[in-house]
mmCIF file of C-alpha atoms in Angstrom:
data_model
loop_
_atom_site.group_PDB
_atom_site.id
_atom_site.type_symbol
_atom_site.label_atom_id
_atom_site.label_comp_id
_atom_site.label_asym_id
_atom_site.label_seq_id
_atom_site.Cartn_x
_atom_site.Cartn_y
_atom_site.Cartn_z
ATOM 1 C CA ASN A 1 178.897 20.253 -9.387
ATOM 2 C CA ALA A 2 178.687 21.651 -12.904
ATOM 3 C CA GLY A 3 177.516 18.416 -14.450
ATOM 4 C CA VAL A 4 178.940 17.024 -17.655
ATOM 5 C CA ILE A 5 180.500 19.782 -19.738
ATOM 6 C CA GLN A 6 180.675 19.619 -23.492
ATOM 7 C CA THR A 7 182.444 22.084 -25.737
ATOM 8 C CA PRO A 8 181.813 23.614 -28.127
ATOM 9 C CA ARG A 9 178.038 23.755 -27.965
ATOM 10 C CA HIS A 10 177.842 24.384 -31.703
ATOM 11 C CA LYS A 11 180.360 23.692 -34.414
ATOM 12 C CA VAL A 12 180.136 24.319 -38.101
ATOM 13 C CA THR A 13 182.674 22.745 -40.416
ATOM 14 C CA GLY A 14 183.134 22.499 -44.124
ATOM 15 C CA LYS A 15 183.080 19.160 -45.821
ATOM 16 C CA GLY A 16 186.454 17.454 -45.476
ATOM 17 C CA GLN A 17 187.546 19.373 -42.399
ATOM 18 C CA GLU A 18 188.317 17.856 -39.033
ATOM 19 C CA ALA A 19 186.105 18.317 -35.957
ATOM 20 C CA THR A 20 187.150 17.676 -32.364
ATOM 21 C CA LEU A 21 184.497 17.560 -29.663
ATOM 22 C CA TRP A 22 185.329 17.740 -25.965
ATOM 23 C CA CYS A 23 183.694 16.264 -22.935
ATOM 24 C CA GLU A 24 184.472 16.835 -19.279
ATOM 25 C CA PRO A 25 182.754 14.182 -17.154
ATOM 26 C CA ILE A 26 181.508 14.709 -13.638
ATOM 27 C CA SER A 27 184.399 14.477 -11.196
ATOM 28 C CA GLY A 28 184.643 11.018 -9.723
ATOM 29 C CA HIS A 29 182.723 9.278 -12.472
ATOM 30 C CA SER A 30 184.603 6.361 -13.912
ATOM 31 C CA ALA A 31 182.546 5.767 -17.029
ATOM 32 C CA VAL A 32 182.177 8.033 -20.053
ATOM 33 C CA PHE A 33 179.833 7.428 -22.972
ATOM 34 C CA TRP A 34 179.473 9.104 -26.361
ATOM 35 C CA TYR A 35 176.235 9.150 -28.339
ATOM 36 C CA ARG A 36 175.053 10.687 -31.569
ATOM 37 C CA GLN A 37 171.534 11.944 -32.105
ATOM 38 C CA THR A 38 169.789 12.693 -35.383
ATOM 39 C CA ILE A 39 166.178 13.096 -36.347
ATOM 40 C CA VAL A 40 166.291 10.046 -38.607
ATOM 41 C CA GLN A 41 168.319 7.604 -36.520
ATOM 42 C CA GLY A 42 167.479 8.836 -33.054
ATOM 43 C CA LEU A 43 170.012 8.385 -30.314
ATOM 44 C CA GLU A 44 172.862 6.001 -31.156
ATOM 45 C CA PHE A 45 175.584 4.677 -28.913
ATOM 46 C CA LEU A 46 179.065 5.377 -30.205
ATOM 47 C CA THR A 47 181.653 4.377 -27.610
ATOM 48 C CA TYR A 48 182.336 3.837 -23.896
ATOM 49 C CA PHE A 49 185.322 4.310 -21.602
ATOM 50 C CA ARG A 50 185.748 2.892 -18.115
ATOM 51 C CA ASN A 51 188.586 4.295 -16.018
ATOM 52 C CA GLN A 52 189.898 5.927 -19.196
ATOM 53 C CA ALA A 53 190.199 2.618 -21.025
ATOM 54 C CA PRO A 54 188.143 2.065 -24.167
ATOM 55 C CA ILE A 55 185.672 -0.729 -23.440
ATOM 56 C CA ASP A 56 183.289 -0.816 -26.375
ATOM 57 C CA ASP A 57 183.468 1.190 -29.577
ATOM 58 C CA SER A 58 181.076 -0.971 -31.547
ATOM 59 C CA GLY A 59 178.891 2.002 -32.387
ATOM 60 C CA MET A 60 181.677 4.042 -33.908
ATOM 61 C CA PRO A 61 181.892 4.341 -37.689
ATOM 62 C CA LYS A 62 185.080 2.441 -38.556
ATOM 63 C CA GLU A 63 186.575 5.184 -40.604
ATOM 64 C CA ARG A 64 187.120 8.807 -39.716
ATOM 65 C CA PHE A 65 185.815 8.577 -36.099
ATOM 66 C CA SER A 66 188.078 8.151 -33.100
ATOM 67 C CA ALA A 67 187.663 8.764 -29.397
ATOM 68 C CA GLN A 68 190.214 9.143 -26.647
ATOM 69 C CA MET A 69 190.304 9.703 -22.917
ATOM 70 C CA PRO A 70 193.822 10.794 -22.095
ATOM 71 C CA ASN A 71 192.975 11.566 -18.480
ATOM 72 C CA GLN A 72 190.047 11.182 -16.110
ATOM 73 C CA SER A 73 188.926 14.771 -16.600
ATOM 74 C CA HIS A 74 188.254 14.807 -20.322
ATOM 75 C CA SER A 75 187.446 12.787 -23.386
ATOM 76 C CA THR A 76 187.529 13.784 -27.012
ATOM 77 C CA LEU A 77 185.686 12.598 -30.068
ATOM 78 C CA LYS A 78 187.468 13.362 -33.324
ATOM 79 C CA ILE A 79 185.921 13.223 -36.728
ATOM 80 C CA GLN A 80 188.287 13.438 -39.675
ATOM 81 C CA SER A 81 187.237 14.506 -43.131
ATOM 82 C CA THR A 82 183.752 15.433 -41.987
ATOM 83 C CA GLN A 83 180.843 14.677 -44.265
ATOM 84 C CA PRO A 84 177.323 16.207 -44.309
ATOM 85 C CA GLN A 85 175.909 12.964 -42.913
ATOM 86 C CA ASP A 86 178.005 13.509 -39.787
ATOM 87 C CA SER A 87 175.797 16.433 -38.879
ATOM 88 C CA ALA A 88 174.159 15.570 -35.596
ATOM 89 C CA VAL A 89 174.082 16.370 -31.924
ATOM 90 C CA TYR A 90 176.856 14.532 -30.142
ATOM 91 C CA LEU A 91 176.113 13.746 -26.514
ATOM 92 C CA CYS A 92 178.528 12.744 -23.813
ATOM 93 C CA ALA A 93 177.441 11.105 -20.574
ATOM 94 C CA SER A 94 179.229 9.957 -17.456
ATOM 95 C CA SER A 95 178.317 7.636 -14.639
ATOM 96 C CA LEU A 96 179.758 6.119 -11.503
ATOM 97 C CA GLY A 97 179.878 2.706 -13.126
ATOM 98 C CA ASP A 98 178.683 0.535 -15.925
ATOM 99 C CA TRP A 99 175.389 1.499 -17.475
ATOM 100 C CA VAL A 100 173.659 -1.532 -16.152
ATOM 101 C CA TYR A 101 174.177 -0.432 -12.597
ATOM 102 C CA ALA A 102 174.617 3.316 -12.570
ATOM 103 C CA GLU A 103 172.595 6.272 -13.745
ATOM 104 C CA GLN A 104 174.077 8.215 -16.628
ATOM 105 C CA PHE A 105 174.307 11.984 -16.520
ATOM 106 C CA PHE A 106 174.279 13.691 -19.888
ATOM 107 C CA GLY A 107 175.935 16.842 -21.102
ATOM 108 C CA PRO A 108 174.095 19.446 -23.169
ATOM 109 C CA GLY A 109 175.552 18.098 -26.381
ATOM 110 C CA THR A 110 177.564 19.554 -29.253
ATOM 111 C CA ARG A 111 175.569 20.342 -32.389
ATOM 112 C CA LEU A 112 177.822 19.616 -35.371
ATOM 113 C CA THR A 113 176.804 20.994 -38.732
ATOM 114 C CA VAL A 114 178.842 19.961 -41.759
ATOM 115 C CA LEU A 115 178.227 22.155 -44.786
ATOM 116 C CA GLY B 1 169.306 -6.822 -34.333
ATOM 117 C CA GLN B 2 167.881 -5.577 -31.140
ATOM 118 C CA GLN B 3 165.178 -2.988 -31.608
ATOM 119 C CA VAL B 4 163.302 -0.715 -29.261
ATOM 120 C CA GLN B 5 159.928 0.476 -30.392
ATOM 121 C CA GLN B 6 158.100 3.254 -28.642
ATOM 122 C CA SER B 7 154.505 4.253 -29.009
ATOM 123 C CA PRO B 8 152.801 6.519 -29.588
ATOM 124 C CA SER B 9 155.351 8.549 -31.546
ATOM 125 C CA SER B 10 153.590 11.700 -30.409
ATOM 126 C CA LEU B 11 150.935 12.561 -27.909
ATOM 127 C CA VAL B 12 149.020 15.746 -27.208
ATOM 128 C CA LEU B 13 147.233 16.132 -23.882
ATOM 129 C CA GLN B 14 145.372 18.759 -21.925
ATOM 130 C CA GLU B 15 147.007 19.686 -18.677
ATOM 131 C CA GLY B 16 145.777 17.380 -15.951
ATOM 132 C CA GLU B 17 145.260 14.359 -18.173
ATOM 133 C CA ASN B 18 147.260 11.204 -17.732
ATOM 134 C CA ALA B 19 149.760 9.855 -20.261
ATOM 135 C CA GLU B 20 150.636 6.274 -21.023
ATOM 136 C CA LEU B 21 153.835 5.642 -22.982
ATOM 137 C CA GLN B 22 154.852 2.247 -24.260
ATOM 138 C CA CYS B 23 158.211 0.637 -24.962
ATOM 139 C CA ASN B 24 158.618 -2.730 -26.632
ATOM 140 C CA PHE B 25 161.906 -4.460 -27.293
ATOM 141 C CA SER B 26 162.804 -7.386 -29.463
ATOM 142 C CA SER B 27 164.919 -9.458 -27.086
ATOM 143 C CA THR B 28 165.589 -9.778 -23.395
ATOM 144 C CA ALA B 29 167.065 -6.797 -21.638
ATOM 145 C CA THR B 30 169.074 -6.751 -18.471
ATOM 146 C CA GLN B 31 168.496 -3.069 -17.885
ATOM 147 C CA LEU B 32 165.867 -0.600 -18.990
ATOM 148 C CA GLN B 33 165.797 3.099 -18.343
ATOM 149 C CA TRP B 34 163.399 5.888 -19.162
ATOM 150 C CA PHE B 35 164.838 9.263 -20.092
ATOM 151 C CA TYR B 36 163.355 12.699 -20.611
ATOM 152 C CA GLN B 37 164.713 15.086 -23.189
ATOM 153 C CA SER B 38 163.610 18.688 -22.882
ATOM 154 C CA PRO B 39 162.747 20.788 -25.940
ATOM 155 C CA GLY B 40 166.119 22.455 -25.441
ATOM 156 C CA GLY B 41 167.848 19.108 -25.807
ATOM 157 C CA SER B 42 169.228 18.126 -22.412
ATOM 158 C CA LEU B 43 168.690 14.499 -21.477
ATOM 159 C CA VAL B 44 167.968 13.295 -17.967
ATOM 160 C CA SER B 45 167.375 9.875 -16.528
ATOM 161 C CA LEU B 46 163.895 9.475 -15.059
ATOM 162 C CA LEU B 47 164.049 6.016 -13.639
ATOM 163 C CA SER B 48 165.643 2.627 -14.047
ATOM 164 C CA ASN B 49 163.226 -0.267 -14.194
ATOM 165 C CA PRO B 50 164.407 -3.576 -15.679
ATOM 166 C CA SER B 51 161.458 -5.438 -14.116
ATOM 167 C CA GLY B 52 158.428 -4.835 -11.964
ATOM 168 C CA THR B 53 156.879 -1.520 -11.041
ATOM 169 C CA LYS B 54 158.615 1.626 -9.862
ATOM 170 C CA HIS B 55 157.249 4.986 -8.803
ATOM 171 C CA THR B 56 158.837 8.381 -8.589
ATOM 172 C CA GLY B 57 156.688 11.427 -8.134
ATOM 173 C CA ARG B 58 153.975 11.433 -10.796
ATOM 174 C CA LEU B 59 155.763 8.754 -12.811
ATOM 175 C CA THR B 60 155.065 5.019 -12.672
ATOM 176 C CA SER B 61 156.920 2.517 -14.780
ATOM 177 C CA THR B 62 155.870 -1.096 -15.216
ATOM 178 C CA THR B 63 158.159 -3.522 -16.987
ATOM 179 C CA VAL B 64 157.114 -7.060 -17.862
ATOM 180 C CA THR B 65 160.430 -8.600 -18.762
ATOM 181 C CA LYS B 66 159.160 -11.863 -20.273
ATOM 182 C CA GLU B 67 156.747 -9.925 -22.494
ATOM 183 C CA ARG B 68 159.512 -7.503 -23.450
ATOM 184 C CA ARG B 69 157.569 -4.371 -22.750
ATOM 185 C CA SER B 70 157.620 -1.441 -20.411
ATOM 186 C CA SER B 71 155.248 1.443 -19.836
ATOM 187 C CA LEU B 72 155.639 4.875 -18.366
ATOM 188 C CA HIS B 73 152.571 6.429 -16.811
ATOM 189 C CA ILE B 74 152.530 10.159 -16.178
ATOM 190 C CA SER B 75 149.701 11.231 -13.919
ATOM 191 C CA SER B 76 148.170 14.708 -13.894
ATOM 192 C CA SER B 77 150.303 15.959 -16.722
ATOM 193 C CA GLN B 78 151.689 19.490 -16.588
ATOM 194 C CA THR B 79 152.890 21.778 -19.374
ATOM 195 C CA THR B 80 156.407 21.348 -18.051
ATOM 196 C CA ASP B 81 156.176 17.633 -18.893
ATOM 197 C CA SER B 82 156.295 18.499 -22.566
ATOM 198 C CA GLY B 83 159.285 16.994 -24.319
ATOM 199 C CA THR B 84 160.515 13.687 -25.556
ATOM 200 C CA TYR B 85 160.488 10.496 -23.523
ATOM 201 C CA LEU B 86 163.050 7.888 -24.490
ATOM 202 C CA CYS B 87 163.256 4.254 -23.519
ATOM 203 C CA ALA B 88 166.661 2.592 -23.540
ATOM 204 C CA ILE B 89 167.840 -0.944 -22.906
ATOM 205 C CA ASP B 90 171.088 -2.720 -22.368
ATOM 206 C CA PRO B 91 170.384 -6.063 -24.024
ATOM 207 C CA ASP B 92 173.453 -7.903 -22.847
ATOM 208 C CA THR B 93 175.410 -7.720 -19.596
ATOM 209 C CA ASN B 94 178.600 -8.279 -21.550
ATOM 210 C CA ALA B 95 178.021 -5.394 -23.894
ATOM 211 C CA TYR B 96 177.572 -1.731 -23.408
ATOM 212 C CA LYS B 97 175.837 -0.836 -26.580
ATOM 213 C CA VAL B 98 172.855 0.891 -25.119
ATOM 214 C CA ILE B 99 169.962 0.968 -27.549
ATOM 215 C CA PHE B 100 167.430 3.785 -27.492
ATOM 216 C CA GLY B 101 163.960 3.983 -28.930
ATOM 217 C CA LYS B 102 163.002 6.895 -31.147
ATOM 218 C CA GLY B 103 160.966 8.380 -28.330
ATOM 219 C CA THR B 104 157.464 9.653 -27.669
ATOM 220 C CA HIS B 105 157.018 13.378 -28.214
ATOM 221 C CA LEU B 106 154.636 14.664 -25.569
ATOM 222 C CA HIS B 107 152.970 18.052 -25.764
ATOM 223 C CA VAL B 108 150.845 19.134 -22.836
ATOM 224 C CA LEU B 109 148.519 22.016 -23.553
ATOM 225 C CA PRO B 110 147.567 24.532 -20.869
#
């Protein structure tokens, strides 16, 4: 079991460019979570999928951010027109069920730097 | 809104000493978990403890739900314990917006 896989590990974009981050959850896990981590804000919840369906995206910035889970083996987080304040480590986690009941397993994160 | 406060923000210990980390939250929580984040960044779940006392290895967590606080005790600290310890809650069974504290940065000296 390779754990949660996130690619790329590092991404540098210019202001205004698009960034797509990939997450491959642990096989058999039905829940996928996305988080963002910065020094100032700490770890923030972004969005959550259960069985590929979006359940809660209340943490997602309303503009420019979108997440999808087209199949059970991967999820993407897309940031359009990236801004310097989007620079952060984006973490993906998967679990066997809802967070309340099941342990989350985290990927290594993607460090996004927007110049 | 719901807040999670962790203290101390940083802690330096000599190897072998015990550590006591605190987590306070502003409203009731249905789930509480402690996480460890290594200096390299990977995040792992340590234990889930929405109420009562739980032990795993050298870790003991005690959560007093009605007082909205939890503690994580690390006994006989080791240099490999160095890193950041995060407390996270799920304040509402109908929501999935997990809220994390800012963490306690622990540094254990040899």
